[in-house]
XYZ file of C-alpha atoms in Angstrom:
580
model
C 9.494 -42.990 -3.734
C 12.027 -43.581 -6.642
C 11.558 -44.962 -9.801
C 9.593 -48.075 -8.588
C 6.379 -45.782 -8.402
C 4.905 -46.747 -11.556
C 1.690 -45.141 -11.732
C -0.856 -46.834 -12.992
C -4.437 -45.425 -13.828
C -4.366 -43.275 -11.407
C -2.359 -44.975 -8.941
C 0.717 -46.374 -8.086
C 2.523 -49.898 -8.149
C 5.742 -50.446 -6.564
C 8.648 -51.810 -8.252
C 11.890 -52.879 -7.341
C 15.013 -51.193 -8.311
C 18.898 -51.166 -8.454
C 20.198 -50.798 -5.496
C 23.345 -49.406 -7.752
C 22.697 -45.704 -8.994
C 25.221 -46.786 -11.478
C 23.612 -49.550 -12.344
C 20.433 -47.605 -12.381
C 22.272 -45.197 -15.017
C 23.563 -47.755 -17.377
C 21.813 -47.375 -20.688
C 20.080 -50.989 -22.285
C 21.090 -51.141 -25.734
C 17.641 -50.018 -28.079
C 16.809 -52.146 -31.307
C 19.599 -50.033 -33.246
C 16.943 -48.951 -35.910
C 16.962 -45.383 -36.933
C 14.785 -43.024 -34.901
C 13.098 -41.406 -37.823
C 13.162 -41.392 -42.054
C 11.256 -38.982 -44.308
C 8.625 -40.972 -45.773
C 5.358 -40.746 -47.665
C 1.825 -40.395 -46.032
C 0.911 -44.156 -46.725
C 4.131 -45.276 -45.454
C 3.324 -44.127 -42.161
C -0.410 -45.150 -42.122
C -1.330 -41.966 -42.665
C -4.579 -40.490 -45.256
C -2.658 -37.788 -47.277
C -5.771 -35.680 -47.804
C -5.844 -34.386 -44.073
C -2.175 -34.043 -44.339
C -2.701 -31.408 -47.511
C -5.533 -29.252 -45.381
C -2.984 -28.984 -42.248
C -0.720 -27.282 -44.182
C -3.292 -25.240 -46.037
C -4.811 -24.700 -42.956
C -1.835 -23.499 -41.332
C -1.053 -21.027 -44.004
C -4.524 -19.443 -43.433
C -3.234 -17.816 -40.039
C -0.292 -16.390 -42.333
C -2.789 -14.005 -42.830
C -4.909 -11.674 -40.757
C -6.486 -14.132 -38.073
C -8.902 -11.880 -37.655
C -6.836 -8.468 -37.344
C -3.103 -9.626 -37.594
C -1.269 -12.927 -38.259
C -1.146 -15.585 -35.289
C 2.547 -15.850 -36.558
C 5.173 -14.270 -39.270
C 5.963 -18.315 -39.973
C 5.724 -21.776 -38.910
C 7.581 -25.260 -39.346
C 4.875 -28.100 -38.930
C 6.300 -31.785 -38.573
C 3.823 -34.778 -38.526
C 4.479 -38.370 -38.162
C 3.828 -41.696 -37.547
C 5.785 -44.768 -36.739
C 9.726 -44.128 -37.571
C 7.663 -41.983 -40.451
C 7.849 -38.104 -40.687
C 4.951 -37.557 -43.292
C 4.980 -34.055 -43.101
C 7.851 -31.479 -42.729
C 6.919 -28.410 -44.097
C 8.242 -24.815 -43.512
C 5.687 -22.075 -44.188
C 6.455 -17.819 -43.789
C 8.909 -15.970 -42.561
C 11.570 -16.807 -39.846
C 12.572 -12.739 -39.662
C 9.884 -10.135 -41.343
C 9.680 -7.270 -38.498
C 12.533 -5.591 -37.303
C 10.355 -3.531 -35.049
C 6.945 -2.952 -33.994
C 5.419 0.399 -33.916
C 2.858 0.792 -31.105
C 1.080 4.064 -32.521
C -0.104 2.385 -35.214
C 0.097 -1.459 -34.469
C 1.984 -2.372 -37.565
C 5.010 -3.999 -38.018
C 8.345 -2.333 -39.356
C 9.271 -5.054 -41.981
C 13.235 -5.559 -42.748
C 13.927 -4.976 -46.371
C 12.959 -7.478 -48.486
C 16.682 -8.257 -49.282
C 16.878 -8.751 -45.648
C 13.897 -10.678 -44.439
C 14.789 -14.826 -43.993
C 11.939 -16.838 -44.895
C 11.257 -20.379 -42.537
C 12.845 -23.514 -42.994
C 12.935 -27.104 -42.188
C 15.757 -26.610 -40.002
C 15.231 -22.972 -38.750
C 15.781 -23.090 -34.404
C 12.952 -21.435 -32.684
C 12.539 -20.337 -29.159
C 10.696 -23.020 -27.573
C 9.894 -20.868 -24.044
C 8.121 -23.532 -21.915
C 8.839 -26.605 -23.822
C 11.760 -26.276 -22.266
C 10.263 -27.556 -18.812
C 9.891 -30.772 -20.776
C 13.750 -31.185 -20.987
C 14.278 -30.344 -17.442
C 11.520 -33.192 -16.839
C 13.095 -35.579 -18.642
C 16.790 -34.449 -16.579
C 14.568 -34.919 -13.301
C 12.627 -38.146 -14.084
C 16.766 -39.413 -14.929
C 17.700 -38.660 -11.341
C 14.935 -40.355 -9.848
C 15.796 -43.566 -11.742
C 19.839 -42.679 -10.774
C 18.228 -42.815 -6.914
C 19.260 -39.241 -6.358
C 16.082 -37.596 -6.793
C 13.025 -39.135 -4.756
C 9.796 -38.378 -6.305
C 7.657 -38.100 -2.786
C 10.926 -35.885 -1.453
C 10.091 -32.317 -0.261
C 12.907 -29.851 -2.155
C 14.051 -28.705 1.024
C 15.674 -31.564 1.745
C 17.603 -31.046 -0.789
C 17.486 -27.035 -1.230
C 17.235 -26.154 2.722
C 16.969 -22.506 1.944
C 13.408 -23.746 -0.063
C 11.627 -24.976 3.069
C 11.286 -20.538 3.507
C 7.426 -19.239 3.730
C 5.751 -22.254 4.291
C 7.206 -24.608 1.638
C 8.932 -26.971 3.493
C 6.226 -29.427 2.333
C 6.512 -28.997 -1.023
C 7.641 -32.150 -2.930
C 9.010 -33.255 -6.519
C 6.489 -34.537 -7.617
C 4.292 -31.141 -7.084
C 6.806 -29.509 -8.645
C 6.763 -31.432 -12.136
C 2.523 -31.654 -11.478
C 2.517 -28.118 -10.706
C 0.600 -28.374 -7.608
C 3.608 -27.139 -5.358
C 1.120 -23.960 -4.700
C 3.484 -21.267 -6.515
C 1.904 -18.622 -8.314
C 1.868 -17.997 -11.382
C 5.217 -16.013 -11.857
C 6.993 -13.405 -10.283
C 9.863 -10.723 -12.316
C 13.289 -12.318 -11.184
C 14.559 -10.055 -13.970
C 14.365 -7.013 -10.861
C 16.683 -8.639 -8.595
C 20.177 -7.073 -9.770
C 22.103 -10.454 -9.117
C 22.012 -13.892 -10.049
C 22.009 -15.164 -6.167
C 19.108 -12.800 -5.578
C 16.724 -14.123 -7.727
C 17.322 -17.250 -6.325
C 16.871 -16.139 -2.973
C 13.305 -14.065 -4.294
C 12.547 -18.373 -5.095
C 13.601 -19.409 -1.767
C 11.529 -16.150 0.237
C 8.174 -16.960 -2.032
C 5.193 -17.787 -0.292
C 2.806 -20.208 -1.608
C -0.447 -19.426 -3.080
C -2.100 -22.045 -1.371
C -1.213 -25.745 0.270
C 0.700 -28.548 -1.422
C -1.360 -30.639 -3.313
C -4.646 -28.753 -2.813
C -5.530 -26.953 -6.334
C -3.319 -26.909 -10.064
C -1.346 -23.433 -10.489
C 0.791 -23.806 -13.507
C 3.911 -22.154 -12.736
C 7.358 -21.268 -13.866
C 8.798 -20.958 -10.575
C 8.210 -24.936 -10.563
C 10.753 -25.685 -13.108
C 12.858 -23.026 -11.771
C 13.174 -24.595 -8.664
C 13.501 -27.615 -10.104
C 16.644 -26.849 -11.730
C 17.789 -25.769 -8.528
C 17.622 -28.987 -7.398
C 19.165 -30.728 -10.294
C 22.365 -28.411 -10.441
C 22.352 -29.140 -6.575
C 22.515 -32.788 -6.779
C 24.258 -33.162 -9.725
C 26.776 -30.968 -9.419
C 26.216 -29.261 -13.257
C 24.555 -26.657 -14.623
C 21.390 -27.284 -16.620
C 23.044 -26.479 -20.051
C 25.944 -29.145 -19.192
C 23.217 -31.927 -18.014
C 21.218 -31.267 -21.393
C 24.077 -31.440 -23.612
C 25.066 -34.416 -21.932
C 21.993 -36.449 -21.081
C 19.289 -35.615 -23.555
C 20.884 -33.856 -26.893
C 24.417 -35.450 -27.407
C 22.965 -39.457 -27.117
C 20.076 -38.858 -29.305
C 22.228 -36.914 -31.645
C 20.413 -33.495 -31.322
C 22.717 -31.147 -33.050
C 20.359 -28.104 -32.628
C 19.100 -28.118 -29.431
C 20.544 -26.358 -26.950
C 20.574 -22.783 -24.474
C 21.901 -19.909 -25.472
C 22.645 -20.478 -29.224
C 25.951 -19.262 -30.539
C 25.850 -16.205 -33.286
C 27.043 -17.982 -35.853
C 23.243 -19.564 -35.454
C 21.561 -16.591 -35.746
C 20.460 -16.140 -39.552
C 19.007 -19.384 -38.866
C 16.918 -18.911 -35.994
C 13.383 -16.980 -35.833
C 13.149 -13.622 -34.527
C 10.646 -13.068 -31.692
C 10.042 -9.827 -30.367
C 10.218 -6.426 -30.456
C 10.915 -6.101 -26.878
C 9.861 -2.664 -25.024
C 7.916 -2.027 -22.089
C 4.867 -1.252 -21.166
C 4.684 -5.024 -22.926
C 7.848 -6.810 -22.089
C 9.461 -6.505 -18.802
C 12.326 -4.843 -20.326
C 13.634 -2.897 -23.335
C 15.359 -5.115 -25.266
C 14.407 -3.645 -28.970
C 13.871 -6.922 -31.554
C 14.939 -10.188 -30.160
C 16.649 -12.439 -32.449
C 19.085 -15.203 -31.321
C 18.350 -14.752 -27.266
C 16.020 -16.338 -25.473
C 12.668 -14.290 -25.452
C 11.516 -14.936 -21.697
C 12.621 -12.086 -19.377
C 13.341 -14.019 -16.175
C 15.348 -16.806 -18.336
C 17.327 -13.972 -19.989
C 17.953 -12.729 -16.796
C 19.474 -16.042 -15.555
C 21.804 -15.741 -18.113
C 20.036 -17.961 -20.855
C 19.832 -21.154 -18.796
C 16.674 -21.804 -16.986
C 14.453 -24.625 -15.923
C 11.111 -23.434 -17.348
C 12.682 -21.578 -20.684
C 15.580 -20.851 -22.332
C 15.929 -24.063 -24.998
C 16.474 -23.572 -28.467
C 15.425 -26.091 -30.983
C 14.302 -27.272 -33.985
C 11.099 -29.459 -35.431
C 13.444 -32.798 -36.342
C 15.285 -32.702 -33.040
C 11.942 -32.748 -31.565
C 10.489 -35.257 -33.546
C 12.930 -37.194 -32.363
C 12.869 -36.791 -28.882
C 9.169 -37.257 -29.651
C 10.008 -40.916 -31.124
C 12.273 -41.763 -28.257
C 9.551 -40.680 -25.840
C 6.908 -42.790 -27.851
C 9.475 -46.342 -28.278
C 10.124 -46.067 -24.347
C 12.755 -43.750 -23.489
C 15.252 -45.256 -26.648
C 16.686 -44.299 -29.813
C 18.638 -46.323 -32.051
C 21.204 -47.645 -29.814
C 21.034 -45.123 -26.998
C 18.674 -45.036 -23.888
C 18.012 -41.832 -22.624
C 15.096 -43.540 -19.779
C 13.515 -46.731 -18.843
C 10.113 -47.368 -20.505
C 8.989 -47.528 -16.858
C 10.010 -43.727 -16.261
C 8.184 -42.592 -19.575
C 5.010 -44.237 -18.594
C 4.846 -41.387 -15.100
C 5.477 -39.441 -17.642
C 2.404 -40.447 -19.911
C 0.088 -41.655 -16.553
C -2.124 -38.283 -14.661
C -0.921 -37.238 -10.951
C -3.774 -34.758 -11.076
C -6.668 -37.053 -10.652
C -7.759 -34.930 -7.866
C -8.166 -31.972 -10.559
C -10.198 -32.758 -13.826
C -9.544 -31.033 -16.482
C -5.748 -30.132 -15.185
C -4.427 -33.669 -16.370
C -0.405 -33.982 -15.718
C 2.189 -36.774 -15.951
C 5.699 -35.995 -15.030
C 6.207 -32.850 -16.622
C 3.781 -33.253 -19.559
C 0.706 -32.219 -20.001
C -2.234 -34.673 -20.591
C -5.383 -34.654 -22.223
C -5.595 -31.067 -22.879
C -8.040 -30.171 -26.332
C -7.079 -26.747 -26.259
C -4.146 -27.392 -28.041
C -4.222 -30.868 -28.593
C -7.194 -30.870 -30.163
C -8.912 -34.012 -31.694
C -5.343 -35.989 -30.995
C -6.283 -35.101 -27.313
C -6.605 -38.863 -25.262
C -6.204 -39.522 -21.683
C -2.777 -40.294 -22.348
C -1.564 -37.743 -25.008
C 1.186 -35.682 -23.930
C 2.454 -32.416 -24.947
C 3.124 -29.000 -24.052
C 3.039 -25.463 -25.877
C 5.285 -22.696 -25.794
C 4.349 -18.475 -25.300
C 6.229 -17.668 -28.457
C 3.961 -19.959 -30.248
C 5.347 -23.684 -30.110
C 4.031 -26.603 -29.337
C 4.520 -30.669 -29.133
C 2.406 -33.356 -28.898
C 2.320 -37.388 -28.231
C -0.083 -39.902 -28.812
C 0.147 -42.789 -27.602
C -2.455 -44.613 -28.276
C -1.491 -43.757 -32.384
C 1.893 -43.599 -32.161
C 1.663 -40.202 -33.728
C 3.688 -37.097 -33.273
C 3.287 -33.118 -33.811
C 5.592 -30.536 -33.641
C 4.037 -26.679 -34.684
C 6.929 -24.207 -34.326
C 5.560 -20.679 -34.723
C 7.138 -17.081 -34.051
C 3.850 -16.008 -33.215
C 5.423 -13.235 -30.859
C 6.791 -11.312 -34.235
C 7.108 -8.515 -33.885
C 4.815 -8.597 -30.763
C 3.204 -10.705 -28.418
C -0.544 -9.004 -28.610
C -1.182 -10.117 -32.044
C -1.875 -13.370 -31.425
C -4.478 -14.838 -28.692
C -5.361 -18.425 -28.115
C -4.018 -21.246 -29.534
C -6.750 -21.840 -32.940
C -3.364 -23.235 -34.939
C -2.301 -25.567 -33.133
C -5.258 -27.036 -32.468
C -6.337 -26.545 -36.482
C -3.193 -28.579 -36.730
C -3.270 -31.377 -34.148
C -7.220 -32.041 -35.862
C -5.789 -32.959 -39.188
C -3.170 -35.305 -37.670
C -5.832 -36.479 -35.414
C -8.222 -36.981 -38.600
C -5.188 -38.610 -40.657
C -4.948 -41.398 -38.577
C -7.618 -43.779 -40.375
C -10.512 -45.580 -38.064
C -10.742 -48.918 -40.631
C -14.809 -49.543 -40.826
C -15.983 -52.309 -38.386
C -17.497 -54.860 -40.485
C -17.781 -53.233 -44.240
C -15.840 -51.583 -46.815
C -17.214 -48.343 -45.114
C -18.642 -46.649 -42.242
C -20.778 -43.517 -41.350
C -18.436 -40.984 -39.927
C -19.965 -38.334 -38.036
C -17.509 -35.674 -38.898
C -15.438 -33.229 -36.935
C -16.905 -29.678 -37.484
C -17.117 -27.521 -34.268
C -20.706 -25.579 -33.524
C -22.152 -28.292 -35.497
C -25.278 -30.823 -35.394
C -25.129 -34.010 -38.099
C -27.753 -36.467 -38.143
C -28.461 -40.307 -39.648
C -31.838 -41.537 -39.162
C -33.121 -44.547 -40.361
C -36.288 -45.107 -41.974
C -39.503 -44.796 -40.279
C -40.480 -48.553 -38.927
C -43.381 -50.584 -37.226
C -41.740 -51.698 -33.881
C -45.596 -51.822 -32.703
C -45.643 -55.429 -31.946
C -42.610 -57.897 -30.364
C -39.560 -56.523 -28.948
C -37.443 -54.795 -31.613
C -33.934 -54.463 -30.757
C -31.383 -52.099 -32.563
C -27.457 -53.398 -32.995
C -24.547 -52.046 -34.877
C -20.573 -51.031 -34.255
C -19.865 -47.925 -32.823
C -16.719 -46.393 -32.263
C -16.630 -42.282 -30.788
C -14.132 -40.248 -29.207
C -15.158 -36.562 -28.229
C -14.604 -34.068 -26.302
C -16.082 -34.816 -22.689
C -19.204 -33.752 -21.829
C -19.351 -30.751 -24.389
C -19.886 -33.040 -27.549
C -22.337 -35.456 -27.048
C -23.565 -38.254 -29.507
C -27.141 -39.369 -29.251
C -29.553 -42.407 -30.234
C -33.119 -40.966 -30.136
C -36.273 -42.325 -31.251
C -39.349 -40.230 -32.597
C -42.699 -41.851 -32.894
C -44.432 -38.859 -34.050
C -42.814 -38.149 -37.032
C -39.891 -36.049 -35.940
C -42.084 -33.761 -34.026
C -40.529 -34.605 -30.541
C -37.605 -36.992 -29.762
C -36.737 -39.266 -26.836
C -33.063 -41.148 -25.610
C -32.607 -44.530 -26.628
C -31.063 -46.453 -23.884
C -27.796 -48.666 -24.914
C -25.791 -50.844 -24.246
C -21.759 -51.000 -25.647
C -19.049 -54.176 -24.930
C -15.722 -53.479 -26.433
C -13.771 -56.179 -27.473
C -12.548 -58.448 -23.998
C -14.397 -56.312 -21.845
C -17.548 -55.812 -19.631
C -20.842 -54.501 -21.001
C -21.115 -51.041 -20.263
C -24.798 -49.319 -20.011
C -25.899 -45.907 -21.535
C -29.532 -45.104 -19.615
C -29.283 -41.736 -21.225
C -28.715 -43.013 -24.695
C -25.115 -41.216 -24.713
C -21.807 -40.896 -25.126
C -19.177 -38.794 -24.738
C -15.558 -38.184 -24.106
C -12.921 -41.095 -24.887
C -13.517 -44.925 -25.708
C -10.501 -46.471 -26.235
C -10.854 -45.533 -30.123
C -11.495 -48.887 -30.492
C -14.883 -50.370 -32.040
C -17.666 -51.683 -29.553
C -20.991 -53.294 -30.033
C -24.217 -52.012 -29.531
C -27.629 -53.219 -28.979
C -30.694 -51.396 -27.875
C -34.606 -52.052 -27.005
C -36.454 -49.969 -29.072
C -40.316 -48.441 -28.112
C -42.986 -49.856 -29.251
C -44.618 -47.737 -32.355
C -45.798 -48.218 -35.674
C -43.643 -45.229 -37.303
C -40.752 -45.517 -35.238
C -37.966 -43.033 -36.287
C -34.371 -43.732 -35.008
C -31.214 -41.535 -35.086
C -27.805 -41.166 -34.046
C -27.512 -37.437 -33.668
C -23.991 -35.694 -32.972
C -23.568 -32.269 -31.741
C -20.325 -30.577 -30.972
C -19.877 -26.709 -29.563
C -17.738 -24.109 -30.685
C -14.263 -24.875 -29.045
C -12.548 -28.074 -29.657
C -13.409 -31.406 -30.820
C -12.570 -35.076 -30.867
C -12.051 -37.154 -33.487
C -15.784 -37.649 -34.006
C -17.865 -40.567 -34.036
C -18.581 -43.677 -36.636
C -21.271 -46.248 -37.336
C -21.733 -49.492 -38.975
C -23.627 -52.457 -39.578
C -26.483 -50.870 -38.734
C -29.589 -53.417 -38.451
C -33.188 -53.509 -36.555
C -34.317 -57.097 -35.565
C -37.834 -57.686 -34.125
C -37.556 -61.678 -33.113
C -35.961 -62.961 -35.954
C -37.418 -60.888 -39.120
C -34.918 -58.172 -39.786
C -37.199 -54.509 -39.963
C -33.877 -52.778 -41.487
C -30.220 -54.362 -42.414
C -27.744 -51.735 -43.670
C -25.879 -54.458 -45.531
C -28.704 -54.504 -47.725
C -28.803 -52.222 -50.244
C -32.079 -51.277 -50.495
C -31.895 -50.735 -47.269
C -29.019 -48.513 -46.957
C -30.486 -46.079 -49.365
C -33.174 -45.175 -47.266
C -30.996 -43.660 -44.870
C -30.757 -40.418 -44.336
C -27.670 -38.831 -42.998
C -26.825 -34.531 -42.827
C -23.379 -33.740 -41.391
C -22.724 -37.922 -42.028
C -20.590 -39.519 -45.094
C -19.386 -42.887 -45.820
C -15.949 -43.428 -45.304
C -13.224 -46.364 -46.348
C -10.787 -45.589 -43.526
């Protein structure tokens, strides 16, 4: 399977391809616009407001998050469009020159001789980097010298060792090869040791049978591409990814003349790193990359936020940029489309990460696409908004134990999410549910006599949430709001099929498009009705919104939101009107 596996909601759909690698190669001229200009919040569709609290919200974990900082500093890029709305750096690129473990503080630097962030400071991106070998893979496979349904050994022979001589390409960019985890490469004294420990691990488990993220995926993987290519990794980057979209500061193993402006990471020492190292400034962070001298498939890339933003925009326009094509729109779209139906919750395109709201956060959709790195990066593609986010943290300064989970990013990725603006449905404005996590928000409509006659509820809804752990809820009360029952409904979105709700829910991802509603209501002569939203503690989506709101019992209207009198007698906690 080469290229011509398109997949396709879940499956796949042949296509036909050059028979000519070369051909296969050639790059198709783009629409010669510029990839990306600096640009005002309305000029890229954006609400400036949420814009303002992402970076305010991001300077929060500058501080103690509870006990120490998530990071010493950040650069945070947001955009939409050809529009970077937001490209702001925040702290300090080098504060720490050490870490002492007695007392878990940090030994600063000087003052004269700390470097605060910015815009163009080069971070460590650890396992972002498996998105550049990705994109180097997916390449192959449309040059016909990968095959995507291939096992690796038949390519690397020495692979096929312990069991893995079913292991394919595609589980290796899915990670469902069956690898653990990791193993310390950095103990093997040689270079064509460690690749041998690769070659002599046994799997985990079968091929195919569970998700295991792992680095010895990528690692293999650039095996394979060094194999067939004939160049090392470094080489292919520079010469198929950074030099035709013009990324000057991407790259492994960053000269020293780079170093004042790249951020520190760590204070490297055992018992926490694999190996003494002291502070870590210029190198890449990840033992086992180190130990393959700087160049590995799963870590060693240097970067910064506007290179990525516009890898980012060639990624989102279809595999182009200006005048240079990097892939076919054809290869992005595996890269955007799940392998992993098999294993909910462990989305995965080619190389990318999908769906995932634990760093994603409300921009999370089945066909976002990101992926974070341990020192405390992180990108991420939507889609379906044609919105971007790059969070570039040193959140290992000056060690890695000061900062658990991933509450920044997702603060982050909720703003974006929440500056994207849902345009109300058939008004100047709409109830919007809000986005708070832990949090209930109600809008109930007057109490009404739905006694006699069918009475039927309609309005526009529109909802995206997290699945299944934020719900949204019509509910009816005929005692006063003593006891409450589901509402059955009913939602069509625009072109499409009715769909039913017998539980009166709805959760997880609509299309973030508007759809109509209507809904039998019980019989009762104080009838109560409410929409009621609940969210947990975690993550959330981008929330839920209302309009038009009207209750018709044959053809005398009980309620109609567009009339004022009517619309003041709503009530609505956790619920505001919004423009869009």
């Amino acid at each position: 399977m080469g290229l011509g596996a398109v997949a396709l909601g879940g499956g796949l759909a042949f296509a036909s391809l050059p028979a000519d690698p070369a051909a296969a190669a050639a790059p198709t001229r783009g629409d010669g616009r510029p990839a990306l200009r600096h640009g005002s919040a309305r000029e890229a569709g954006l609400l400036p407001g949420p814009l303002k609290q992402l970076v305010a919200d991001a300077e929060a974990f500058l501080q103690p998050s509870p006990r120490h900082p998530w990071y010493a500093g950040a650069v945070l890029l947001a955009g939409r469009g050809r529009t970077v709305a937001l490209h702001k750096p925040i702290g300090m690129a080098v504060r720490y020159q050490a870490y002492d473990e007695e007392t878990d503080t940090g030994v600063e630097f000087p003052p004269d001789r700390q470097i605060p962030m910015a815009e163009d400071t080069v971070f460590d991106l650890a396992s972002v980097s498996k998105l550049f070998t990705s994109i180097l893979a997916v390449q192959q496979i449309e040059r016909g010298r990968i095959e995507l349904e291939a096992p690796v050994a038949s390519y690397l022979p020495d692979f096929g060792r312990a069991g893995k001589q079913d292991v394919t390409i595609r589980h290796l960019l899915t990670h469902t090869s069956g690898f653990r985890a990791w193993i310390p490469l950095y103990t093997a004294p040689t270079y064509e040791e460690k690749v041998q420990r690769v070659y002599d691990e046994a799997l985990a488990g079968p091929p195919g049978t569970a998700y295991l993220y792992s680095d010895l995926n990528l690692i293999s993987l650039q095996l394979v591409l060094e194999h067939v290519t004939g160049r090392r990794l470094d080489v292919l980057l520079r010469e198929e990814i950074t030099e035709p979209l013009g990324m000057r500061r991407t790259r492994y193993n960053p000269p020293a003349s780079w170093k004042p402006k790249i951020a520190a990471t760590e204070d490297a020492r055992r018992p926490w790193s694999g190996l003494d190292r002291g502070l870590v400034w210029g190198e890449v962070h990840d033992e086992n990359a180190y130990s393959l001298g700087g160049v590995a498939g799963h870590a060693g890339v240097f970067s910064d936020a506007w290179d990525l933003a516009v890898l980012a925009r060639t990624l989102l326009d279809g595999g182009v940029c200006g005048r240079k094509r990097i892939l076919r729109p054809e290869s992005v779209e595996l890269m955007f489309t799940d392998f992993n139906t098999a294993f909910p919750g462990d989305e995965h395109g080619l190389g990318f990460e999908l769906y995932q709201h634990w760093y994603m956060g409300a921009m999370a959709t089945p066909r976002t696409a990101g992926h974070t790195g341990f020192t405390g990066t992180a990108l991420v593609l939507d889609p379906t908004t044609d919105s971007f986010l790059v969070v570039l943290g040193n959140s290992v300064h000056p060690v890695r134990s000061w900062r658990s989970g991933s509450a920044p990013r997702v603060a982050a990725a909720n703003q974006l999410a929440r500056a994207v603006p849902v345009r109300p449905a058939r008004g100047r404005t709409a109830w919007f549910s809000g986005m708070a996590s832990a949090a209930t928000a109600t809008l109930a409509l007057p109490a009404l006599d739905t006694s006699s006659g069918v009475a039927r509820l309609s309005c526009a809804l529109w909802w995206d949430t997290e699945p299944k752990a934020d719900v949204l809820v019509l509910e009816s009360s005929a005692d006063g709001g003593t006891t409450w029952e589901p509402v059955p409904f009913t939602t069509r979105r625009p072109g499409g099929a009715a769909e039913a709700h017998p539980t009166g829910t709805a959760t997880g991802w609509s299309g973030r498009v508007w759809h109509d509603l209507t809904a039998e209501l019980p019989a009762a002569p104080g009838l109560v009705v409410r929409w009621r939203y609940t969210t947990d503690r975690l993550y959330v989506g981008r929330g839920a919104y209302v309009d038009g709101l009207r209750v018709e019992k044959g053809r005398r209207r009980l309620f109609d939101e567009a009339r004022p009198a009517d619309a003041a007698r709503l009530r609505a906690e956790g619920w505001s009107r919004e423009t869009g």
